[in-house]
Coordinates of N, CA and C and ligand atoms in Angstrom, one line a residue:
M1 N -93.8 101.9 -5.4 CA -95.5 101.5 -3.9 C -95.0 102.0 -3.0
D2 N -94.1 101.8 -2.4 CA -93.3 101.8 -0.9 C -94.1 104.2 -0.7
A3 N -93.9 105.3 -1.8 CA -94.1 105.9 -1.4 C -93.0 106.9 -1.2
G4 N -91.8 106.6 -0.8 CA -90.6 107.4 -0.3 C -89.9 106.8 1.3
Q5 N -90.4 105.4 1.6 CA -90.5 105.2 3.1 C -89.1 104.4 2.4
T6 N -87.6 105.1 3.4 CA -86.5 104.5 3.0 C -86.4 103.4 4.0
G7 N -85.8 102.5 3.6 CA -84.3 101.3 5.0 C -85.2 101.6 6.3
L8 N -84.8 102.8 6.9 CA -83.9 102.6 7.8 C -85.3 103.8 8.7
A9 N -86.0 103.8 8.3 CA -88.0 104.1 8.5 C -88.2 103.2 8.9
S10 N -88.1 101.9 7.7 CA -89.1 100.2 7.3 C -88.1 100.1 8.9
F11 N -87.2 100.0 9.4 CA -86.8 99.7 10.5 C -86.4 100.1 11.7
W12 N -87.2 101.4 11.9 CA -87.8 101.6 12.7 C -89.2 101.4 13.4
L13 N -89.6 100.9 12.0 CA -91.1 100.9 12.4 C -91.3 99.2 13.5
W14 N -90.3 98.5 11.8 CA -90.1 96.5 12.7 C -90.3 96.9 14.2
F15 N -89.0 98.2 14.2 CA -88.2 98.4 15.4 C -89.5 98.5 16.8
A16 N -90.1 99.4 16.4 CA -91.7 100.0 16.5 C -92.4 98.2 17.2
T17 N -93.0 97.9 16.1 CA -93.3 97.3 16.6 C -93.1 96.2 17.7
G18 N -91.4 95.0 17.7 CA -91.3 95.0 18.4 C -91.7 95.6 19.4
G19 N -91.6 96.2 20.0 CA -91.3 97.0 21.3 C -92.9 96.8 21.6
M20 N -93.6 97.1 21.1 CA -95.6 96.9 21.7 C -95.8 95.2 21.5
V21 N -95.1 94.9 20.7 CA -95.1 92.7 21.0 C -94.8 92.7 22.4
F22 N -93.8 93.3 22.9 CA -92.9 92.9 24.1 C -93.5 93.4 25.0
G23 N -94.0 95.0 25.0 CA -94.8 95.2 26.1 C -95.9 95.1 26.5
T24 N -97.6 94.3 24.8 CA -98.1 93.3 25.8 C -97.8 91.6 25.9
V25 N -96.5 91.1 25.7 CA -96.6 90.3 26.5 C -96.7 90.0 27.9
V26 N -95.0 91.2 27.9 CA -95.1 91.3 29.5 C -96.5 92.0 30.5
F27 N -97.3 93.1 29.6 CA -98.3 93.8 30.4 C -99.2 92.4 30.4
L28 N -99.4 91.5 29.7 CA -100.9 89.8 30.5 C -100.1 89.7 30.9
Y29 N -98.3 88.8 31.1 CA -97.6 88.0 32.3 C -97.6 88.5 33.5
L30 N -97.9 90.1 33.6 CA -97.9 91.0 34.9 C -99.3 91.0 35.6
G31 N -100.4 90.5 34.6 CA -101.7 91.1 35.4 C -101.7 89.8 35.8
A32 N -102.0 88.6 35.0 CA -101.5 86.9 34.8 C -101.3 86.5 36.5
R33 N -99.7 87.8 37.2 CA -99.3 87.6 38.1 C -99.6 88.1 39.1
D34 N -99.6 89.4 39.5 CA -100.1 89.7 40.4 C -100.6 90.7 39.6
G35 N -101.7 90.6 38.8 CA -103.5 91.4 39.1 C -104.6 92.1 39.6
G36 N -104.8 90.6 40.9 CA -105.3 91.1 41.5 C -107.0 91.1 41.3
S37 N -107.0 92.8 41.9 CA -108.1 93.6 42.0 C -108.4 94.5 40.7
R38 N -106.3 94.7 40.6 CA -107.0 96.0 39.1 C -105.6 95.2 38.3
W39 N -107.1 94.2 38.6 CA -106.9 93.5 36.0 C -106.8 94.5 35.1
Y40 N -107.7 95.3 35.5 CA -107.8 96.5 33.9 C -107.1 97.0 34.0
H41 N -106.6 97.9 34.6 CA -105.3 98.3 34.2 C -104.1 97.4 33.3
Y42 N -103.8 96.5 34.4 CA -102.6 95.7 32.8 C -103.5 95.0 31.7
V43 N -104.6 94.8 31.8 CA -105.7 94.5 30.7 C -105.5 96.1 28.9
T44 N -105.9 96.9 30.5 CA -105.9 98.3 29.6 C -104.6 98.7 28.7
S45 N -103.4 98.0 29.1 CA -101.9 98.3 29.0 C -101.6 97.9 27.7
A46 N -102.1 96.4 27.8 CA -101.7 95.2 26.6 C -102.7 96.3 25.5
V47 N -103.9 96.6 25.9 CA -104.5 96.4 25.0 C -104.1 98.1 24.5
I48 N -103.3 98.6 24.9 CA -102.2 100.3 24.1 C -101.3 99.6 23.5
T49 N -101.0 98.7 24.0 CA -99.5 98.0 23.2 C -99.8 97.2 21.8
L50 N -101.0 96.5 22.6 CA -101.3 95.6 21.1 C -102.0 96.6 19.8
W51 N -102.5 97.5 19.9 CA -103.3 98.1 18.7 C -102.5 98.7 18.2
A52 N -101.4 99.2 18.4 CA -100.3 100.1 18.2 C -99.0 99.2 18.2
A53 N -99.3 98.2 18.1 CA -98.4 97.1 17.6 C -98.8 96.5 16.4
L54 N -99.7 96.3 15.5 CA -101.7 96.5 15.0 C -100.8 97.2 13.3
N55 N -100.9 98.5 13.7 CA -100.8 99.8 13.1 C -99.3 100.1 12.6
Y56 N -98.2 99.8 13.8 CA -96.2 99.5 13.3 C -96.6 98.3 12.4
V57 N -97.0 97.5 12.6 CA -97.2 96.9 10.9 C -97.3 97.1 9.7
V58 N -98.4 97.4 9.9 CA -99.1 97.4 8.8 C -98.7 99.7 8.7
M59 N -98.1 100.2 8.5 CA -96.5 100.5 8.4 C -95.2 100.9 7.5
A60 N -94.8 99.1 8.9 CA -93.0 98.7 8.2 C -93.5 98.6 7.7
T61 N -95.3 97.9 6.9 CA -95.2 96.8 5.2 C -95.2 98.0 4.5
G62 N -95.1 98.9 4.9 CA -95.5 99.8 3.6 C -96.9 101.1 3.4
G63 N -98.2 100.3 4.3 CA -99.4 100.6 4.3 C -98.9 101.6 5.2
G64 N -100.5 102.3 5.4 CA -101.5 103.4 6.1 C -100.3 104.1 6.1
K65 N -100.4 105.0 4.9 CA -99.3 105.7 4.6 C -101.1 106.2 2.9
G66 N -100.1 107.9 3.0 CA -100.1 108.6 1.9 C -98.9 109.3 0.9
L67 N -100.3 110.1 0.1 CA -98.5 111.3 -0.3 C -99.7 112.4 -0.5
I68 N -98.9 113.7 0.3 CA -100.5 114.6 0.6 C -99.4 115.9 -0.9
A69 N -100.6 116.1 -1.4 CA -99.3 116.9 -2.3 C -99.6 118.7 -1.5
G70 N -98.2 119.1 -2.0 CA -98.1 120.7 -0.7 C -97.9 121.8 -2.6
P71 N -97.1 123.1 -2.0 CA -96.9 124.2 -2.2 C -96.1 123.2 -3.9
A72 N -96.1 123.7 -4.9 CA -96.1 124.1 -6.3 C -95.3 123.1 -6.3
D73 N -95.9 121.5 -6.3 CA -95.5 120.2 -6.9 C -95.3 120.0 -6.3
S74 N -95.4 120.3 -4.7 CA -94.4 119.0 -3.9 C -94.9 118.7 -2.2
E75 N -94.6 116.7 -3.3 CA -95.4 115.8 -1.7 C -94.7 115.8 -0.9
R76 N -96.0 115.6 0.3 CA -94.7 114.8 1.6 C -95.3 113.1 1.9
L77 N -95.9 112.8 2.6 CA -95.3 111.3 3.2 C -96.1 111.8 4.3
F78 N -97.4 110.6 4.5 CA -98.5 111.7 5.8 C -98.7 109.9 6.0
Y79 N -98.4 109.0 7.4 CA -98.4 108.2 8.1 C -100.1 108.2 8.8
Y80 N -101.5 108.7 8.1 CA -102.3 108.6 9.0 C -102.8 107.4 9.5
A81 N -102.0 106.5 9.4 CA -102.3 104.5 10.8 C -102.2 105.5 11.9
R82 N -100.8 106.7 12.5 CA -100.2 107.3 13.6 C -102.0 107.8 14.2
Y83 N -102.6 108.2 13.5 CA -103.3 108.6 13.4 C -104.8 108.5 14.6
L84 N -104.6 106.2 13.4 CA -106.2 105.8 13.9 C -105.4 105.1 15.2
D85 N -103.3 104.8 15.4 CA -103.4 104.3 16.4 C -104.1 105.2 17.4
W86 N -103.4 106.8 17.4 CA -104.0 107.4 18.2 C -105.2 107.7 19.5
A87 N -106.3 107.1 18.0 CA -107.6 107.7 18.7 C -107.6 106.6 19.0
V88 N -107.1 105.1 19.2 CA -107.4 104.2 20.0 C -106.7 104.1 21.2
T89 N -105.8 105.3 21.3 CA -104.9 104.9 23.0 C -104.9 106.3 23.2
T90 N -104.2 106.5 23.1 CA -105.1 108.4 23.9 C -106.1 108.4 24.4
P91 N -107.2 107.8 24.5 CA -108.5 108.3 24.8 C -108.4 106.9 26.1
L92 N -107.0 105.4 26.2 CA -107.4 104.7 27.1 C -106.1 105.1 28.0
L93 N -105.1 105.8 27.6 CA -104.2 106.5 28.2 C -104.6 107.3 29.7
L94 N -105.5 107.7 29.6 CA -106.4 109.3 29.5 C -107.5 108.2 30.5
I95 N -107.2 107.2 30.8 CA -108.6 106.5 31.1 C -107.5 105.9 32.3
G96 N -106.6 105.2 31.9 CA -105.5 104.6 33.6 C -105.3 105.6 33.9
L97 N -105.1 106.9 33.5 CA -104.3 107.9 34.2 C -105.4 108.0 36.0
A98 N -107.1 108.4 35.2 CA -108.4 108.6 35.4 C -108.1 107.5 36.7
W99 N -108.4 106.1 36.2 CA -108.1 105.3 37.3 C -107.2 105.5 38.5
V100 N -106.2 106.0 37.8 CA -105.8 106.0 39.2 C -105.7 107.4 40.3
A101 N -106.4 108.0 39.4 CA -106.8 108.3 41.0 C -108.1 108.9 41.0
L102 N -109.5 108.3 40.4 CA -110.2 108.2 40.9 C -110.8 106.5 41.9
G103 N -109.8 105.8 41.0 CA -109.9 104.8 41.4 C -110.9 103.6 40.8
S104 N -112.0 104.5 40.6 CA -113.4 103.6 40.2 C -113.9 104.7 38.8
L105 N -113.9 105.5 37.0 CA -114.7 106.0 36.2 C -115.4 106.5 36.5
R106 N -116.8 106.0 37.7 CA -117.8 106.5 37.9 C -118.5 107.5 39.3
R107 N -116.6 107.5 39.7 CA -117.0 109.1 40.4 C -117.0 110.4 40.4
N108 N -116.1 110.5 39.0 CA -116.1 112.0 38.4 C -116.5 110.9 36.9
P109 N -118.1 111.5 36.0 CA -117.8 110.6 34.9 C -118.0 111.8 33.9
V110 N -117.5 112.8 34.4 CA -118.5 113.9 33.3 C -116.4 114.5 33.2
V111 N -116.1 114.3 34.0 CA -113.9 114.3 34.0 C -113.7 114.0 32.6
V112 N -114.0 112.7 33.3 CA -113.3 111.4 32.8 C -114.1 111.4 30.7
G113 N -115.2 111.8 30.5 CA -115.7 111.2 29.8 C -115.2 112.8 28.5
G114 N -115.2 114.6 29.9 CA -114.5 115.3 29.4 C -113.2 115.0 28.8
L115 N -112.6 114.8 29.5 CA -110.8 113.8 28.8 C -111.3 113.4 27.2
V116 N -112.1 112.7 27.9 CA -111.6 111.4 25.5 C -112.2 111.9 25.0
V117 N -114.0 112.7 25.3 CA -114.3 114.1 23.4 C -112.9 115.0 22.8
A118 N -112.1 116.0 25.0 CA -110.9 116.2 24.1 C -110.4 116.3 23.4
D119 N -109.8 115.0 23.7 CA -108.4 114.5 23.7 C -109.1 112.9 22.2
L120 N -110.1 113.3 21.1 CA -111.0 112.1 20.5 C -110.6 113.8 19.3
L121 N -111.0 115.0 19.7 CA -111.3 116.2 19.2 C -110.0 116.4 18.5
M122 N -109.3 116.6 19.4 CA -107.2 116.8 19.5 C -106.1 116.5 17.9
I123 N -107.1 114.6 18.4 CA -106.6 113.7 17.2 C -106.7 114.1 16.4
L124 N -108.4 114.3 16.3 CA -109.6 114.3 15.1 C -108.8 115.8 14.6
F125 N -108.7 116.5 14.9 CA -108.4 118.1 14.3 C -106.7 117.9 14.3
G126 N -106.2 117.0 14.7 CA -104.6 116.5 14.3 C -103.7 116.1 12.6
W127 N -105.3 115.3 12.8 CA -105.8 114.5 12.0 C -105.4 115.4 10.9
L128 N -107.1 116.6 10.5 CA -107.3 117.2 9.8 C -105.9 118.2 8.8
A129 N -105.4 118.6 10.4 CA -104.5 119.0 9.8 C -102.7 118.3 9.0
G130 N -103.0 117.4 9.2 CA -101.5 116.3 8.7 C -102.2 115.5 6.9
L131 N -104.3 116.2 7.3 CA -104.0 116.0 5.1 C -104.4 117.2 4.8
N132 N -103.9 117.9 5.1 CA -103.7 119.6 4.5 C -102.3 119.9 3.9
G133 N -102.5 119.8 2.4 CA -101.3 120.3 2.3 C -101.1 122.0 2.0
G134 N -101.8 122.6 2.1 CA -101.7 124.1 1.8 C -101.4 124.8 4.1
G135 N -101.5 125.9 3.6 CA -100.9 126.4 4.7 C -102.1 127.0 5.8
G136 N -103.7 127.3 5.3 CA -104.9 126.0 6.3 C -103.6 124.9 7.6
R137 N -103.1 124.5 7.2 CA -102.9 123.2 8.0 C -102.2 123.8 9.5
Y138 N -102.4 124.8 9.5 CA -101.0 125.6 10.5 C -102.7 126.2 12.1
A139 N -104.5 126.3 11.4 CA -105.5 126.0 11.8 C -105.3 125.6 12.3
W140 N -105.6 124.2 12.1 CA -106.0 122.3 13.1 C -105.1 122.5 14.0
F141 N -103.8 122.6 13.7 CA -103.3 122.6 14.4 C -103.5 122.9 15.8
V142 N -104.1 124.5 14.9 CA -103.8 125.3 16.1 C -105.5 125.1 17.2
L143 N -106.2 124.8 16.6 CA -107.2 123.9 17.0 C -106.8 122.7 18.2
S144 N -106.3 122.5 17.5 CA -105.7 120.9 17.9 C -105.6 121.1 19.5
T145 N -104.8 122.0 19.1 CA -103.4 122.0 20.5 C -104.8 122.6 21.1
L146 N -105.8 123.4 20.9 CA -107.0 124.7 22.1 C -107.6 122.8 23.3
F147 N -107.4 121.5 22.3 CA -108.1 120.7 22.9 C -107.4 119.6 23.8
F148 N -105.7 120.0 23.3 CA -105.1 119.2 24.2 C -104.4 120.2 25.6
L149 N -104.9 122.2 25.5 CA -104.5 122.0 26.6 C -106.0 121.8 27.2
V150 N -107.1 122.0 26.8 CA -108.3 121.8 27.8 C -108.5 119.7 28.7
V151 N -107.4 119.3 27.8 CA -107.6 117.9 28.5 C -106.1 117.8 29.7
L152 N -104.5 119.0 29.5 CA -103.9 118.9 30.4 C -104.8 119.8 31.7
Y153 N -105.3 120.7 31.2 CA -106.3 120.8 32.1 C -107.3 120.5 32.9
L154 N -107.4 119.7 33.1 CA -107.9 118.4 33.3 C -107.1 117.4 34.0
I155 N -106.8 117.1 34.1 CA -105.3 115.9 33.8 C -105.0 117.1 35.4
W156 N -104.1 118.6 35.2 CA -104.3 119.2 36.8 C -104.5 119.3 37.7
E157 N -106.1 120.2 36.6 CA -107.1 120.3 38.1 C -108.1 120.0 38.1
P158 N -109.0 118.9 37.9 CA -109.7 118.5 38.7 C -109.7 116.5 39.1
L159 N -108.5 116.3 37.9 CA -108.5 115.4 38.7 C -107.3 114.7 39.1
R160 N -105.6 116.3 39.0 CA -105.2 116.1 40.3 C -106.3 116.5 42.2
S161 N -107.2 117.5 42.4 CA -107.7 117.2 43.1 C -108.3 116.4 43.8
A162 N -108.7 116.0 42.7 CA -109.3 114.3 43.0 C -108.4 112.4 43.8
A163 N -107.9 112.9 43.1 CA -105.5 111.8 43.0 C -105.6 111.9 44.5
Q164 N -105.8 114.0 45.1 CA -105.8 114.5 46.6 C -106.1 113.7 47.6
E165 N -107.2 113.4 47.6 CA -108.5 112.7 48.3 C -108.4 112.2 48.7
G166 N -106.8 110.8 48.1 CA -106.3 109.7 48.5 C -107.5 108.7 49.2
T167 N -108.6 108.9 47.6 CA -109.7 107.8 48.2 C -109.0 106.5 47.6
V168 N -109.0 106.5 46.8 CA -108.2 104.7 47.3 C -106.5 105.0 47.1
P169 N -105.8 103.7 47.6 CA -104.0 103.3 48.3 C -103.3 103.8 46.8
E170 N -103.8 103.4 45.4 CA -102.5 104.3 44.3 C -102.7 105.8 44.0
S171 N -104.1 105.9 43.9 CA -104.1 107.9 43.5 C -103.6 109.0 44.9
H172 N -101.6 108.2 45.4 CA -100.8 109.3 46.2 C -99.6 108.6 44.7
G173 N -99.9 107.4 43.7 CA -99.0 107.9 42.9 C -99.0 108.5 41.7
F174 N -100.4 109.8 41.6 CA -100.6 110.0 40.8 C -100.0 111.4 39.9
R175 N -99.4 111.8 40.7 CA -97.9 113.1 40.3 C -97.7 112.7 39.2
P176 N -96.9 111.8 39.7 CA -95.7 111.3 38.4 C -96.3 110.5 37.4
L177 N -97.1 110.1 37.8 CA -98.1 109.4 35.9 C -98.3 110.4 35.4
A178 N -98.9 111.4 36.0 CA -99.1 112.5 35.1 C -98.3 113.6 34.2
L179 N -97.4 113.8 35.3 CA -96.2 114.9 35.1 C -95.0 113.7 34.0
M180 N -95.0 113.2 34.0 CA -94.8 111.6 32.2 C -96.1 111.9 31.5
L181 N -96.5 111.9 31.5 CA -97.6 112.0 31.0 C -97.7 113.5 29.5
S182 N -97.0 114.2 30.5 CA -98.0 115.1 30.4 C -96.4 116.2 29.1
V183 N -96.0 115.7 30.4 CA -94.1 116.0 28.7 C -93.6 115.2 27.7
L184 N -94.7 113.5 28.3 CA -94.3 112.8 26.7 C -95.1 113.5 26.1
W185 N -96.0 114.1 26.1 CA -97.1 114.5 24.9 C -97.1 115.8 24.9
I186 N -96.2 116.8 25.9 CA -95.8 117.5 24.7 C -94.9 118.4 24.0
L187 N -94.1 116.4 23.7 CA -93.1 116.5 23.3 C -93.7 115.9 21.3
Y188 N -95.7 116.2 21.6 CA -95.9 115.2 20.1 C -95.6 116.5 18.8
P189 N -96.6 118.2 19.8 CA -97.3 118.8 19.3 C -95.9 119.1 17.9
L190 N -95.0 119.2 19.6 CA -93.6 119.4 18.5 C -92.6 119.5 17.7
L191 N -92.9 117.6 17.6 CA -92.1 117.1 16.9 C -92.8 117.3 15.8
W192 N -94.1 117.1 15.5 CA -95.2 117.1 14.8 C -94.8 118.5 13.3
L193 N -94.3 120.3 14.4 CA -94.1 120.8 13.4 C -92.4 120.7 13.2
F194 N -91.4 120.3 13.8 CA -90.7 119.8 12.9 C -90.3 118.9 12.4
G195 N -91.2 117.8 11.9 CA -90.9 116.6 10.9 C -92.2 116.5 10.1
T196 N -92.4 116.4 9.3 CA -92.8 115.8 7.3 C -94.2 117.4 8.2
E197 N -95.3 116.7 8.6 CA -96.2 117.6 8.6 C -95.9 119.3 8.4
G198 N -95.4 119.1 9.6 CA -95.5 120.4 9.5 C -94.6 122.2 9.0
G199 N -94.0 121.0 7.8 CA -92.4 121.2 7.1 C -91.4 121.5 7.5
G200 N -91.4 121.4 9.1 CA -89.9 121.0 9.7 C -88.8 120.4 8.8
P201 N -87.6 121.0 9.5 CA -86.1 119.8 9.1 C -86.2 118.8 8.5
L202 N -86.7 118.0 9.7 CA -86.0 116.5 10.0 C -87.6 115.9 8.7
S203 N -86.2 115.5 8.3 CA -86.9 114.1 7.5 C -87.9 112.8 7.7
S204 N -88.3 112.3 6.5 CA -89.7 111.6 7.2 C -88.8 110.2 7.7
T205 N -88.3 109.9 8.0 CA -87.2 108.8 8.0 C -86.9 109.2 9.9
S206 N -86.1 110.6 9.5 CA -86.1 110.8 11.1 C -86.9 110.9 11.8
E207 N -87.9 111.5 11.2 CA -89.6 111.8 11.8 C -89.7 110.5 12.3
A208 N -89.7 109.3 11.9 CA -89.9 107.5 12.3 C -89.6 107.1 13.9
F209 N -88.2 107.2 13.5 CA -86.9 107.5 14.7 C -88.4 108.1 16.0
W210 N -88.1 109.9 15.8 CA -89.3 110.3 17.3 C -89.5 109.5 17.4
F211 N -90.7 109.1 16.0 CA -91.9 108.7 17.1 C -91.9 107.5 17.3
M212 N -91.3 106.7 17.0 CA -90.8 105.7 17.5 C -90.3 105.6 19.1
V213 N -90.1 107.1 19.5 CA -89.1 106.4 20.3 C -90.4 107.3 21.7
L214 N -91.1 108.0 20.7 CA -92.3 108.9 21.7 C -93.1 108.5 21.8
D215 N -93.7 107.5 21.2 CA -94.1 106.0 21.7 C -93.7 104.8 22.5
L216 N -92.6 104.0 22.5 CA -93.0 103.7 22.8 C -92.3 104.3 24.9
L217 N -91.9 105.2 24.7 CA -92.2 105.5 25.9 C -93.2 105.9 26.4
A218 N -94.2 106.8 25.7 CA -95.3 107.0 25.8 C -96.6 106.2 26.5
K219 N -96.0 104.4 26.0 CA -97.4 103.2 25.9 C -96.4 102.6 26.6
V220 N -95.5 102.3 26.6 CA -94.8 101.1 26.4 C -94.1 101.8 28.1
G221 N -93.5 102.3 27.9 CA -92.7 103.0 29.7 C -93.9 104.1 30.5
F222 N -94.6 104.4 29.8 CA -95.8 104.7 30.5 C -96.3 103.4 31.8
G223 N -97.2 102.8 30.4 CA -97.2 101.4 31.4 C -97.2 101.0 32.1
F224 N -95.8 100.7 32.2 CA -94.3 100.0 33.3 C -94.5 101.0 33.7
A225 N -94.6 101.9 35.0 CA -94.9 103.2 35.4 C -96.6 103.3 35.4
L226 N -97.2 103.5 35.2 CA -98.4 102.5 36.4 C -98.6 101.5 36.5
L227 N -98.0 101.0 35.7 CA -98.3 99.4 36.7 C -97.6 99.2 37.6
W228 N -96.6 99.9 37.8 CA -96.0 100.1 39.2 C -96.4 100.4 40.4
T229 N -97.1 101.1 40.1 CA -97.4 102.2 41.4 C -99.0 101.1 41.7
V230 N -99.4 100.5 40.6 CA -100.5 99.9 41.3 C -100.3 98.3 42.0
R231 N -99.2 98.5 41.0 CA -98.4 96.8 41.6 C -99.1 96.7 43.7
S232 N -98.3 97.5 43.4 CA -97.9 97.4 45.3 C -99.5 97.4 46.0
V233 N -100.9 98.0 45.3 CA -102.0 97.6 46.2 C -102.0 96.9 46.0
S234 N -102.5 96.0 44.7 CA -103.1 94.9 44.9 C -102.0 93.3 45.1
Q235 N -100.5 93.4 45.2 CA -99.5 92.8 45.1 C -99.8 92.7 47.0
G236 N -100.3 93.6 47.3 CA -100.7 93.7 49.5 C -101.6 92.9 49.7
E237 N -102.6 92.6 49.0 CA -104.4 92.3 49.4 C -104.1 91.0 50.1
G238 N -103.8 90.5 49.5 CA -103.8 88.4 50.6 C -103.3 89.1 51.9
E239 N -102.6 89.9 51.8 CA -102.3 90.9 53.4 C -103.2 91.0 54.1
P240 N -102.9 90.4 55.2 CA -104.0 91.6 56.2 C -103.5 93.0 56.9
A241 N -105.2 93.2 57.1 CA -104.8 94.6 56.8 C -103.6 96.0 57.2
A242 N -104.1 95.3 58.8 CA -103.0 95.6 59.7 C -102.0 94.9 60.9
P243 N -101.2 94.2 60.5 CA -100.1 92.9 60.5 C -99.9 93.7 62.2
E244 N -99.8 92.6 63.7 CA -99.2 92.6 64.8 C -98.3 93.9 65.4
P245 N -98.2 94.1 65.9 CA -97.1 94.7 66.1 C -96.1 94.4 66.0
S246 N -96.5 92.4 67.4 CA -95.6 91.9 67.3 C -94.4 91.3 66.1
T247 N -95.2 90.8 64.5 CA -95.2 90.3 63.9 C -94.4 92.2 62.8
R248 N -94.1 92.5 63.3 CA -94.8 94.1 62.0 C -92.8 94.4 62.4
V249 N -92.0 94.0 61.4 CA -90.3 94.0 60.7 C -90.0 96.1 61.3
S250 N -89.6 96.4 62.3 CA -88.4 98.3 62.0 C -87.8 98.5 61.4
Ligands
RET301 C1 -101.1 116.8 16.9 C2 -101.0 117.4 15.6 C3 -102.2 118.9 16.4 C4 -101.7 119.5 17.3 C5 -101.2 118.7 18.2 C6 -101.2 117.5 18.6 C7 -101.2 115.8 19.8 C8 -100.7 114.4 19.5 C9 -100.7 114.5 21.1 C10 -99.8 112.7 20.8 C11 -100.3 112.0 21.6 C12 -100.5 110.5 21.6 C13 -99.8 109.4 22.2 C14 -99.8 108.4 22.0 C15 -99.7 106.7 21.9 O1 -98.5 106.8 22.7 C16 -101.9 116.2 16.4 C17 -99.6 115.7 16.7 C18 -101.7 119.5 19.4 C19 -100.5 115.3 22.3 C20 -98.9 109.7 23.6

């Protein structure tokens, strides 16, 4: 019934669920405490981890996966729930980053729309690659990677230059966040290639472990980094814009 999911794999899936629930609770708590006018960042981060937690519960309890027939009667596990997770969480992560760069998504709707569409196509083609048991899956993989490159281009060209204009104070924190996101995201296709879907050496249990590590860093870790960046802005709101020189502590 569990179609090959080991006890250790279930443990990692439960561990990831716990990490996502923890992130959700802390993000909401921090939002209530110092969200201010940037409350939407806290809510978005919490929605990301909550949606991931739901998908992880499904996988930990033995759902969200199927067997894909490979060459010569071979079979491999395929967790389609991951793609259900990513289809919602990756656009939201990009929107969070775009908010940091732009302040308002309406400032550059073409770039924001382009990011979301390219990202969804990346996930869609990745899903088709995962569903395919034959060699044709590498064609879907390449197509997905092309859209991933579009996502990276939009982050490092138009978004970065918008952030450099410095229209909103938090845009100064754009670079480290964009770097963290890019480095973590590049590891996903590599893990895919090394794991069961790419026909690599990793067992589905080790794959579950590494996806847990990446997902916790890319959602909870990135969420903390992003909220740390915007926190200074929302916390400063109650204070006078320009303190008198005599009251300034230097
Ligand atoms: C796949 C395989 C096909 C090629 C590419 C991929 C990229 C996936 C990425 C996923 C990011 C997920 C995140 C999840 C939540 O935190 C689909 C693995 C390019 C970049 C950040």
